[in-house]
Amino acid sequence: MPVEADSVADSLAGEREPRRILRDETLLVLGVSLGASGVSALISFIGSVTKPGGLKDQAATLNASAAPGRPWLDLAWQLFGIATALVPVALVAHLLLREGQSLRTLGFDRTSPRFDLARGAGIAAVIGSTGIAFYLAARGLGFNLTVVPEALPGVWWKYPVLVLSALQNAILEEVIVVGYLLRRLGQLGWTPGTALMASAVLRGSYHLYQGVGGFVGNVVMGVVFVWLYRRWGRVGPLVVAHSLLDIGAFVGYALLAGKVGWLPTPAH
């Protein structure tokens, strides 16, 4: 083979190698985080729809006791679960450092706290009200399970753990599903529209355990979040918004369940 042909072949191989590495890296990150959660949610959904009775008569519990009747052991399990769920975010930070970047590249830092808090609170206010209405409608039509945001014992650490759980969800999802995934898909040559749909469908997939309503609602939320991320270039406001939404859901349910008629519980 001529020297020129060798050079061209080596160049093409050199271009394919980084792309293969980025592809494999992305699949591995998703495989140890929300991609695996999507598969788990799909299996759970299949189990729910094939079970006798309607979806709304079944419950999906988010924050449950890990050691009933043993509050200190339960607390240890809760904190362990929250900490280990954030390991994929640490992995993403490590992978970004290897390419000379950081989480700041995704807009997850403390450089614009007022911007992040103001925008995040605004997003949460809009999505929170419409989200509750959509959930109640989807459940009423039989498309959704009854979501039980928390079932923790009434001990002193209940509300702090619920807040920490909300923060963990927000950081994990927005850093990986929006910031990291869009960056990697862009580097792999995906079109902006295709990358947007991939991110939104992934977000919907790991909420499928809640039912069709949970899937559809989170796909729509995913589209909005990707659009906002591309407009602002920061996942910070999305983390704030997601945190406020989950805190409202977890703590709100703990305070209101069984006390107001409009909030569904497993017994109603």
PDB file of C-alpha atoms in Angstrom:
ATOM      1  CA  MET A   1       0.000   0.000   0.000  1.00  0.00           C
ATOM      2  CA  PRO A   2       1.412   3.480  -0.865  1.00  0.00           C
ATOM      3  CA  VAL A   3       2.593   5.715   1.968  1.00  0.00           C
ATOM      4  CA  GLU A   4      -0.175   8.243   1.214  1.00  0.00           C
ATOM      5  CA  ALA A   5      -2.828   5.540   1.514  1.00  0.00           C
ATOM      6  CA  ASP A   6      -1.328   4.406   4.820  1.00  0.00           C
ATOM      7  CA  SER A   7      -1.520   7.970   6.132  1.00  0.00           C
ATOM      8  CA  VAL A   8      -5.150   8.353   5.087  1.00  0.00           C
ATOM      9  CA  ALA A   9      -6.063   5.015   6.683  1.00  0.00           C
ATOM     10  CA  ASP A  10      -4.277   5.945   9.907  1.00  0.00           C
ATOM     11  CA  SER A  11      -6.046   9.318   9.952  1.00  0.00           C
ATOM     12  CA  LEU A  12      -9.495   7.752   9.511  1.00  0.00           C
ATOM     13  CA  ALA A  13      -8.738   5.175  12.188  1.00  0.00           C
ATOM     14  CA  GLY A  14      -7.588   7.963  14.500  1.00  0.00           C
ATOM     15  CA  GLU A  15     -10.892   9.788  13.977  1.00  0.00           C
ATOM     16  CA  ARG A  16     -12.981   6.657  14.563  1.00  0.00           C
ATOM     17  CA  GLU A  17     -11.163   5.743  17.767  1.00  0.00           C
ATOM     18  CA  PRO A  18     -12.147   8.854  19.804  1.00  0.00           C
ATOM     19  CA  ARG A  19     -15.737   8.561  18.563  1.00  0.00           C
ATOM     20  CA  ARG A  20     -15.862   4.911  19.608  1.00  0.00           C
ATOM     21  CA  ILE A  21     -14.442   5.808  23.008  1.00  0.00           C
ATOM     22  CA  LEU A  22     -16.986   8.608  23.480  1.00  0.00           C
ATOM     23  CA  ARG A  23     -19.818   6.297  22.408  1.00  0.00           C
ATOM     24  CA  ASP A  24     -18.746   3.530  24.761  1.00  0.00           C
ATOM     25  CA  GLU A  25     -18.170   6.001  27.585  1.00  0.00           C
ATOM     26  CA  THR A  26     -21.674   7.422  27.161  1.00  0.00           C
ATOM     27  CA  LEU A  27     -23.265   3.975  27.142  1.00  0.00           C
ATOM     28  CA  LEU A  28     -21.337   2.977  30.265  1.00  0.00           C
ATOM     29  CA  VAL A  29     -22.339   6.139  32.151  1.00  0.00           C
ATOM     30  CA  LEU A  30     -25.982   5.532  31.255  1.00  0.00           C
ATOM     31  CA  GLY A  31     -25.598   1.845  32.053  1.00  0.00           C
ATOM     32  CA  VAL A  32     -24.649   2.587  35.656  1.00  0.00           C
ATOM     33  CA  SER A  33     -27.223   5.345  36.090  1.00  0.00           C
ATOM     34  CA  LEU A  34     -30.409   6.444  34.373  1.00  0.00           C
ATOM     35  CA  GLY A  35     -30.212   4.147  31.383  1.00  0.00           C
ATOM     36  CA  ALA A  36     -30.414   1.192  33.746  1.00  0.00           C
ATOM     37  CA  SER A  37     -33.236   2.956  35.590  1.00  0.00           C
ATOM     38  CA  GLY A  38     -35.107   3.223  32.290  1.00  0.00           C
ATOM     39  CA  VAL A  39     -34.893  -0.538  31.727  1.00  0.00           C
ATOM     40  CA  SER A  40     -35.959  -1.184  35.320  1.00  0.00           C
ATOM     41  CA  ALA A  41     -38.920   1.174  34.925  1.00  0.00           C
ATOM     42  CA  LEU A  42     -39.985  -0.577  31.708  1.00  0.00           C
ATOM     43  CA  ILE A  43     -39.968  -3.972  33.431  1.00  0.00           C
ATOM     44  CA  SER A  44     -41.938  -2.491  36.323  1.00  0.00           C
ATOM     45  CA  PHE A  45     -44.462  -0.980  33.895  1.00  0.00           C
ATOM     46  CA  ILE A  46     -44.954  -4.311  32.117  1.00  0.00           C
ATOM     47  CA  GLY A  47     -45.597  -5.894  35.484  1.00  0.00           C
ATOM     48  CA  SER A  48     -48.172  -3.221  36.327  1.00  0.00           C
ATOM     49  CA  VAL A  49     -50.145  -3.392  33.073  1.00  0.00           C
ATOM     50  CA  THR A  50     -50.264  -7.181  33.162  1.00  0.00           C
ATOM     51  CA  LYS A  51     -51.476  -7.264  36.742  1.00  0.00           C
ATOM     52  CA  PRO A  52     -55.224  -7.658  37.307  1.00  0.00           C
ATOM     53  CA  GLY A  53     -56.945  -4.354  38.007  1.00  0.00           C
ATOM     54  CA  GLY A  54     -56.369  -0.821  36.788  1.00  0.00           C
ATOM     55  CA  LEU A  55     -53.173   1.190  37.051  1.00  0.00           C
ATOM     56  CA  LYS A  56     -54.680   3.768  39.391  1.00  0.00           C
ATOM     57  CA  ASP A  57     -55.429   1.004  41.906  1.00  0.00           C
ATOM     58  CA  GLN A  58     -51.709   0.232  42.118  1.00  0.00           C
ATOM     59  CA  ALA A  59     -49.109   2.378  43.887  1.00  0.00           C
ATOM     60  CA  ALA A  60     -45.589   3.484  43.020  1.00  0.00           C
ATOM     61  CA  THR A  61     -43.653   4.457  46.149  1.00  0.00           C
ATOM     62  CA  LEU A  62     -40.628   6.720  45.745  1.00  0.00           C
ATOM     63  CA  ASN A  63     -39.071   7.164  49.191  1.00  0.00           C
ATOM     64  CA  ALA A  64     -39.809   4.102  51.284  1.00  0.00           C
ATOM     65  CA  SER A  65     -38.396   2.847  54.560  1.00  0.00           C
ATOM     66  CA  ALA A  66     -35.373   0.599  54.120  1.00  0.00           C
ATOM     67  CA  ALA A  67     -35.493  -0.857  57.635  1.00  0.00           C
ATOM     68  CA  PRO A  68     -38.974  -0.575  59.172  1.00  0.00           C
ATOM     69  CA  GLY A  69     -38.952  -0.283  62.936  1.00  0.00           C
ATOM     70  CA  ARG A  70     -35.199   0.428  63.089  1.00  0.00           C
ATOM     71  CA  PRO A  71     -34.868   4.203  62.552  1.00  0.00           C
ATOM     72  CA  TRP A  72     -31.079   4.511  62.881  1.00  0.00           C
ATOM     73  CA  LEU A  73     -30.430   1.649  60.487  1.00  0.00           C
ATOM     74  CA  ASP A  74     -33.071   3.097  58.185  1.00  0.00           C
ATOM     75  CA  LEU A  75     -31.289   6.468  58.250  1.00  0.00           C
ATOM     76  CA  ALA A  76     -27.985   4.810  57.379  1.00  0.00           C
ATOM     77  CA  TRP A  77     -29.579   3.081  54.377  1.00  0.00           C
ATOM     78  CA  GLN A  78     -31.254   6.286  53.230  1.00  0.00           C
ATOM     79  CA  LEU A  79     -28.005   8.276  53.331  1.00  0.00           C
ATOM     80  CA  PHE A  80     -26.108   5.427  51.687  1.00  0.00           C
ATOM     81  CA  GLY A  81     -28.629   5.304  48.858  1.00  0.00           C
ATOM     82  CA  ILE A  82     -28.471   9.052  48.273  1.00  0.00           C
ATOM     83  CA  ALA A  83     -24.668   9.110  48.284  1.00  0.00           C
ATOM     84  CA  THR A  84     -24.205   6.142  45.954  1.00  0.00           C
ATOM     85  CA  ALA A  85     -26.800   7.500  43.526  1.00  0.00           C
ATOM     86  CA  LEU A  86     -24.524  10.511  42.984  1.00  0.00           C
ATOM     87  CA  VAL A  87     -21.481   8.419  42.030  1.00  0.00           C
ATOM     88  CA  PRO A  88     -22.334   8.657  38.299  1.00  0.00           C
ATOM     89  CA  VAL A  89     -22.178  12.452  38.609  1.00  0.00           C
ATOM     90  CA  ALA A  90     -18.686  12.129  40.106  1.00  0.00           C
ATOM     91  CA  LEU A  91     -17.809   9.847  37.184  1.00  0.00           C
ATOM     92  CA  VAL A  92     -19.016  12.462  34.700  1.00  0.00           C
ATOM     93  CA  ALA A  93     -16.924  15.100  36.487  1.00  0.00           C
ATOM     94  CA  HIS A  94     -13.884  12.811  36.221  1.00  0.00           C
ATOM     95  CA  LEU A  95     -14.448  12.161  32.522  1.00  0.00           C
ATOM     96  CA  LEU A  96     -14.812  15.875  31.850  1.00  0.00           C
ATOM     97  CA  LEU A  97     -11.557  16.564  33.691  1.00  0.00           C
ATOM     98  CA  ARG A  98      -9.783  14.065  31.446  1.00  0.00           C
ATOM     99  CA  GLU A  99     -10.690  16.201  28.430  1.00  0.00           C
ATOM    100  CA  GLY A 100      -9.601  19.399  30.143  1.00  0.00           C
ATOM    101  CA  GLN A 101     -13.114  20.479  31.166  1.00  0.00           C
ATOM    102  CA  SER A 102     -15.220  20.349  34.334  1.00  0.00           C
ATOM    103  CA  LEU A 103     -18.823  20.440  35.504  1.00  0.00           C
ATOM    104  CA  ARG A 104     -18.561  24.184  35.003  1.00  0.00           C
ATOM    105  CA  THR A 105     -18.612  23.423  31.276  1.00  0.00           C
ATOM    106  CA  LEU A 106     -22.182  22.187  31.776  1.00  0.00           C
ATOM    107  CA  GLY A 107     -23.131  25.195  33.882  1.00  0.00           C
ATOM    108  CA  PHE A 108     -23.169  23.314  37.158  1.00  0.00           C
ATOM    109  CA  ASP A 109     -21.181  25.608  39.434  1.00  0.00           C
ATOM    110  CA  ARG A 110     -21.585  28.571  41.774  1.00  0.00           C
ATOM    111  CA  THR A 111     -20.728  31.363  39.347  1.00  0.00           C
ATOM    112  CA  SER A 112     -24.345  32.535  38.814  1.00  0.00           C
ATOM    113  CA  PRO A 113     -26.337  31.717  41.956  1.00  0.00           C
ATOM    114  CA  ARG A 114     -28.917  34.487  41.569  1.00  0.00           C
ATOM    115  CA  PHE A 115     -29.531  33.612  37.938  1.00  0.00           C
ATOM    116  CA  ASP A 116     -29.881  29.922  38.717  1.00  0.00           C
ATOM    117  CA  LEU A 117     -32.176  30.465  41.704  1.00  0.00           C
ATOM    118  CA  ALA A 118     -34.435  33.000  39.972  1.00  0.00           C
ATOM    119  CA  ARG A 119     -34.789  31.050  36.746  1.00  0.00           C
ATOM    120  CA  GLY A 120     -35.158  27.747  38.611  1.00  0.00           C
ATOM    121  CA  ALA A 121     -37.910  29.090  40.871  1.00  0.00           C
ATOM    122  CA  GLY A 122     -39.769  30.418  37.841  1.00  0.00           C
ATOM    123  CA  ILE A 123     -39.568  27.082  36.033  1.00  0.00           C
ATOM    124  CA  ALA A 124     -40.743  25.209  39.136  1.00  0.00           C
ATOM    125  CA  ALA A 125     -43.733  27.522  39.573  1.00  0.00           C
ATOM    126  CA  VAL A 126     -44.932  26.923  36.009  1.00  0.00           C
ATOM    127  CA  ILE A 127     -44.222  23.204  35.754  1.00  0.00           C
ATOM    128  CA  GLY A 128     -45.343  22.418  39.296  1.00  0.00           C
ATOM    129  CA  SER A 129     -48.925  23.600  38.836  1.00  0.00           C
ATOM    130  CA  THR A 130     -49.376  22.056  35.392  1.00  0.00           C
ATOM    131  CA  GLY A 131     -47.639  18.852  36.501  1.00  0.00           C
ATOM    132  CA  ILE A 132     -50.054  18.248  39.371  1.00  0.00           C
ATOM    133  CA  ALA A 133     -53.050  18.826  37.102  1.00  0.00           C
ATOM    134  CA  PHE A 134     -51.629  16.464  34.469  1.00  0.00           C
ATOM    135  CA  TYR A 135     -50.932  13.738  37.045  1.00  0.00           C
ATOM    136  CA  LEU A 136     -54.440  13.937  38.507  1.00  0.00           C
ATOM    137  CA  ALA A 137     -55.973  13.799  35.026  1.00  0.00           C
ATOM    138  CA  ALA A 138     -53.775  10.885  33.909  1.00  0.00           C
ATOM    139  CA  ARG A 139     -54.587   8.915  37.052  1.00  0.00           C
ATOM    140  CA  GLY A 140     -58.279   9.680  36.744  1.00  0.00           C
ATOM    141  CA  LEU A 141     -58.254   8.343  33.176  1.00  0.00           C
ATOM    142  CA  GLY A 142     -56.485   5.183  34.322  1.00  0.00           C
ATOM    143  CA  PHE A 143     -53.158   5.926  32.622  1.00  0.00           C
ATOM    144  CA  ASN A 144     -51.130   6.308  35.807  1.00  0.00           C
ATOM    145  CA  LEU A 145     -50.430   4.502  39.035  1.00  0.00           C
ATOM    146  CA  THR A 146     -51.063   6.269  42.324  1.00  0.00           C
ATOM    147  CA  VAL A 147     -47.720   7.888  43.081  1.00  0.00           C
ATOM    148  CA  VAL A 148     -46.685   7.820  46.735  1.00  0.00           C
ATOM    149  CA  PRO A 149     -43.800  10.305  46.986  1.00  0.00           C
ATOM    150  CA  GLU A 150     -42.823   9.185  50.476  1.00  0.00           C
ATOM    151  CA  ALA A 151     -43.535   6.441  52.978  1.00  0.00           C
ATOM    152  CA  LEU A 152     -40.918   7.133  55.631  1.00  0.00           C
ATOM    153  CA  PRO A 153     -41.496   6.752  59.357  1.00  0.00           C
ATOM    154  CA  GLY A 154     -42.387   9.840  61.349  1.00  0.00           C
ATOM    155  CA  VAL A 155     -38.943  10.352  62.885  1.00  0.00           C
ATOM    156  CA  TRP A 156     -36.746  13.442  63.220  1.00  0.00           C
ATOM    157  CA  TRP A 157     -34.732  12.809  60.068  1.00  0.00           C
ATOM    158  CA  LYS A 158     -37.720  12.312  57.766  1.00  0.00           C
ATOM    159  CA  TYR A 159     -37.855  15.796  56.236  1.00  0.00           C
ATOM    160  CA  PRO A 160     -34.082  16.330  55.934  1.00  0.00           C
ATOM    161  CA  VAL A 161     -33.817  12.994  54.091  1.00  0.00           C
ATOM    162  CA  LEU A 162     -36.676  13.947  51.777  1.00  0.00           C
ATOM    163  CA  VAL A 163     -34.901  17.215  50.916  1.00  0.00           C
ATOM    164  CA  LEU A 164     -31.610  15.406  50.331  1.00  0.00           C
ATOM    165  CA  SER A 165     -33.387  12.858  48.146  1.00  0.00           C
ATOM    166  CA  ALA A 166     -34.879  15.666  46.069  1.00  0.00           C
ATOM    167  CA  LEU A 167     -31.477  17.314  45.628  1.00  0.00           C
ATOM    168  CA  GLN A 168     -29.917  13.985  44.629  1.00  0.00           C
ATOM    169  CA  ASN A 169     -32.584  13.370  42.000  1.00  0.00           C
ATOM    170  CA  ALA A 170     -32.158  16.842  40.551  1.00  0.00           C
ATOM    171  CA  ILE A 171     -28.365  16.762  40.366  1.00  0.00           C
ATOM    172  CA  LEU A 172     -28.203  13.254  38.918  1.00  0.00           C
ATOM    173  CA  GLU A 173     -30.843  13.788  36.269  1.00  0.00           C
ATOM    174  CA  GLU A 174     -29.988  17.259  35.041  1.00  0.00           C
ATOM    175  CA  VAL A 175     -26.218  16.788  34.962  1.00  0.00           C
ATOM    176  CA  ILE A 176     -26.417  13.457  33.117  1.00  0.00           C
ATOM    177  CA  VAL A 177     -29.609  13.601  31.032  1.00  0.00           C
ATOM    178  CA  VAL A 178     -29.201  17.213  29.912  1.00  0.00           C
ATOM    179  CA  GLY A 179     -25.674  18.563  30.294  1.00  0.00           C
ATOM    180  CA  TYR A 180     -23.527  15.466  29.827  1.00  0.00           C
ATOM    181  CA  LEU A 181     -25.694  13.585  27.329  1.00  0.00           C
ATOM    182  CA  LEU A 182     -26.217  16.567  25.031  1.00  0.00           C
ATOM    183  CA  ARG A 183     -22.488  17.327  25.069  1.00  0.00           C
ATOM    184  CA  ARG A 184     -21.535  13.768  24.182  1.00  0.00           C
ATOM    185  CA  LEU A 185     -24.223  13.351  21.522  1.00  0.00           C
ATOM    186  CA  GLY A 186     -23.092  16.600  19.930  1.00  0.00           C
ATOM    187  CA  GLN A 187     -19.498  15.357  19.897  1.00  0.00           C
ATOM    188  CA  LEU A 188     -20.738  12.145  18.261  1.00  0.00           C
ATOM    189  CA  GLY A 189     -22.356  14.120  15.453  1.00  0.00           C
ATOM    190  CA  TRP A 190     -26.013  13.811  16.431  1.00  0.00           C
ATOM    191  CA  THR A 191     -28.289  16.578  15.139  1.00  0.00           C
ATOM    192  CA  PRO A 192     -29.713  18.979  17.756  1.00  0.00           C
ATOM    193  CA  GLY A 193     -33.244  17.683  17.190  1.00  0.00           C
ATOM    194  CA  THR A 194     -32.279  14.030  17.521  1.00  0.00           C
ATOM    195  CA  ALA A 195     -30.245  14.726  20.653  1.00  0.00           C
ATOM    196  CA  LEU A 196     -33.182  16.631  22.162  1.00  0.00           C
ATOM    197  CA  MET A 197     -35.546  13.709  21.584  1.00  0.00           C
ATOM    198  CA  ALA A 198     -33.005  11.211  22.941  1.00  0.00           C
ATOM    199  CA  SER A 199     -32.665  13.220  26.151  1.00  0.00           C
ATOM    200  CA  ALA A 200     -36.427  13.715  26.529  1.00  0.00           C
ATOM    201  CA  VAL A 201     -37.300  10.065  25.857  1.00  0.00           C
ATOM    202  CA  LEU A 202     -34.615   8.917  28.288  1.00  0.00           C
ATOM    203  CA  ARG A 203     -36.130  11.162  30.961  1.00  0.00           C
ATOM    204  CA  GLY A 204     -39.551   9.728  30.251  1.00  0.00           C
ATOM    205  CA  SER A 205     -38.269   6.133  30.227  1.00  0.00           C
ATOM    206  CA  TYR A 206     -37.108   6.019  33.823  1.00  0.00           C
ATOM    207  CA  HIS A 207     -40.425   7.469  34.974  1.00  0.00           C
ATOM    208  CA  LEU A 208     -42.408   4.765  33.152  1.00  0.00           C
ATOM    209  CA  TYR A 209     -42.862   2.864  36.426  1.00  0.00           C
ATOM    210  CA  GLN A 210     -45.446   5.546  37.252  1.00  0.00           C
ATOM    211  CA  GLY A 211     -47.481   4.726  34.144  1.00  0.00           C
ATOM    212  CA  VAL A 212     -48.121   6.262  30.734  1.00  0.00           C
ATOM    213  CA  GLY A 213     -48.821   9.635  32.313  1.00  0.00           C
ATOM    214  CA  GLY A 214     -45.447   9.658  34.051  1.00  0.00           C
ATOM    215  CA  PHE A 215     -43.716   8.834  30.773  1.00  0.00           C
ATOM    216  CA  VAL A 216     -45.510  11.438  28.652  1.00  0.00           C
ATOM    217  CA  GLY A 217     -45.313  14.194  31.253  1.00  0.00           C
ATOM    218  CA  ASN A 218     -41.585  13.739  31.718  1.00  0.00           C
ATOM    219  CA  VAL A 219     -40.909  13.594  27.965  1.00  0.00           C
ATOM    220  CA  VAL A 220     -42.585  16.996  27.654  1.00  0.00           C
ATOM    221  CA  MET A 221     -40.611  18.270  30.635  1.00  0.00           C
ATOM    222  CA  GLY A 222     -37.455  16.922  29.002  1.00  0.00           C
ATOM    223  CA  VAL A 223     -38.104  18.867  25.798  1.00  0.00           C
ATOM    224  CA  VAL A 224     -38.620  22.076  27.785  1.00  0.00           C
ATOM    225  CA  PHE A 225     -35.502  21.522  29.881  1.00  0.00           C
ATOM    226  CA  VAL A 226     -33.289  20.866  26.842  1.00  0.00           C
ATOM    227  CA  TRP A 227     -34.619  24.009  25.164  1.00  0.00           C
ATOM    228  CA  LEU A 228     -33.900  26.077  28.275  1.00  0.00           C
ATOM    229  CA  TYR A 229     -30.438  24.548  28.651  1.00  0.00           C
ATOM    230  CA  ARG A 230     -29.528  25.458  25.100  1.00  0.00           C
ATOM    231  CA  ARG A 231     -30.836  28.960  25.614  1.00  0.00           C
ATOM    232  CA  TRP A 232     -29.007  29.591  28.898  1.00  0.00           C
ATOM    233  CA  GLY A 233     -26.053  27.210  28.588  1.00  0.00           C
ATOM    234  CA  ARG A 234     -26.436  26.155  32.228  1.00  0.00           C
ATOM    235  CA  VAL A 235     -27.921  23.153  34.027  1.00  0.00           C
ATOM    236  CA  GLY A 236     -27.888  25.166  37.266  1.00  0.00           C
ATOM    237  CA  PRO A 237     -31.420  26.573  36.851  1.00  0.00           C
ATOM    238  CA  LEU A 238     -32.699  23.124  35.908  1.00  0.00           C
ATOM    239  CA  VAL A 239     -31.188  21.592  39.046  1.00  0.00           C
ATOM    240  CA  VAL A 240     -32.841  24.304  41.144  1.00  0.00           C
ATOM    241  CA  ALA A 241     -36.200  23.812  39.421  1.00  0.00           C
ATOM    242  CA  HIS A 242     -36.077  20.029  39.717  1.00  0.00           C
ATOM    243  CA  SER A 243     -35.052  20.264  43.382  1.00  0.00           C
ATOM    244  CA  LEU A 244     -37.967  22.573  44.198  1.00  0.00           C
ATOM    245  CA  LEU A 245     -40.410  20.355  42.308  1.00  0.00           C
ATOM    246  CA  ASP A 246     -39.305  17.225  44.151  1.00  0.00           C
ATOM    247  CA  ILE A 247     -39.136  18.934  47.533  1.00  0.00           C
ATOM    248  CA  GLY A 248     -42.673  20.188  46.967  1.00  0.00           C
ATOM    249  CA  ALA A 249     -43.835  16.698  45.980  1.00  0.00           C
ATOM    250  CA  PHE A 250     -42.069  14.814  48.775  1.00  0.00           C
ATOM    251  CA  VAL A 251     -42.636  17.206  51.650  1.00  0.00           C
ATOM    252  CA  GLY A 252     -46.045  18.297  50.396  1.00  0.00           C
ATOM    253  CA  TYR A 253     -47.257  14.711  50.276  1.00  0.00           C
ATOM    254  CA  ALA A 254     -45.905  14.047  53.769  1.00  0.00           C
ATOM    255  CA  LEU A 255     -47.829  17.017  55.120  1.00  0.00           C
ATOM    256  CA  LEU A 256     -51.063  16.685  53.138  1.00  0.00           C
ATOM    257  CA  ALA A 257     -51.647  12.967  52.470  1.00  0.00           C
ATOM    258  CA  GLY A 258     -54.911  11.866  54.046  1.00  0.00           C
ATOM    259  CA  LYS A 259     -55.786  15.456  55.010  1.00  0.00           C
ATOM    260  CA  VAL A 260     -57.046  16.826  51.683  1.00  0.00           C
ATOM    261  CA  GLY A 261     -59.494  15.136  49.377  1.00  0.00           C
ATOM    262  CA  TRP A 262     -57.852  16.020  46.068  1.00  0.00           C
ATOM    263  CA  LEU A 263     -54.548  14.233  46.793  1.00  0.00           C
ATOM    264  CA  PRO A 264     -54.754  10.528  45.887  1.00  0.00           C
ATOM    265  CA  THR A 265     -53.405   7.971  48.344  1.00  0.00           C
ATOM    266  CA  PRO A 266     -53.195   4.177  47.956  1.00  0.00           C
ATOM    267  CA  ALA A 267     -56.360   3.749  50.002  1.00  0.00           C
ATOM    268  CA  HIS A 268     -58.394   6.151  47.835  1.00  0.00           C
TER     269      HIS A 268
END
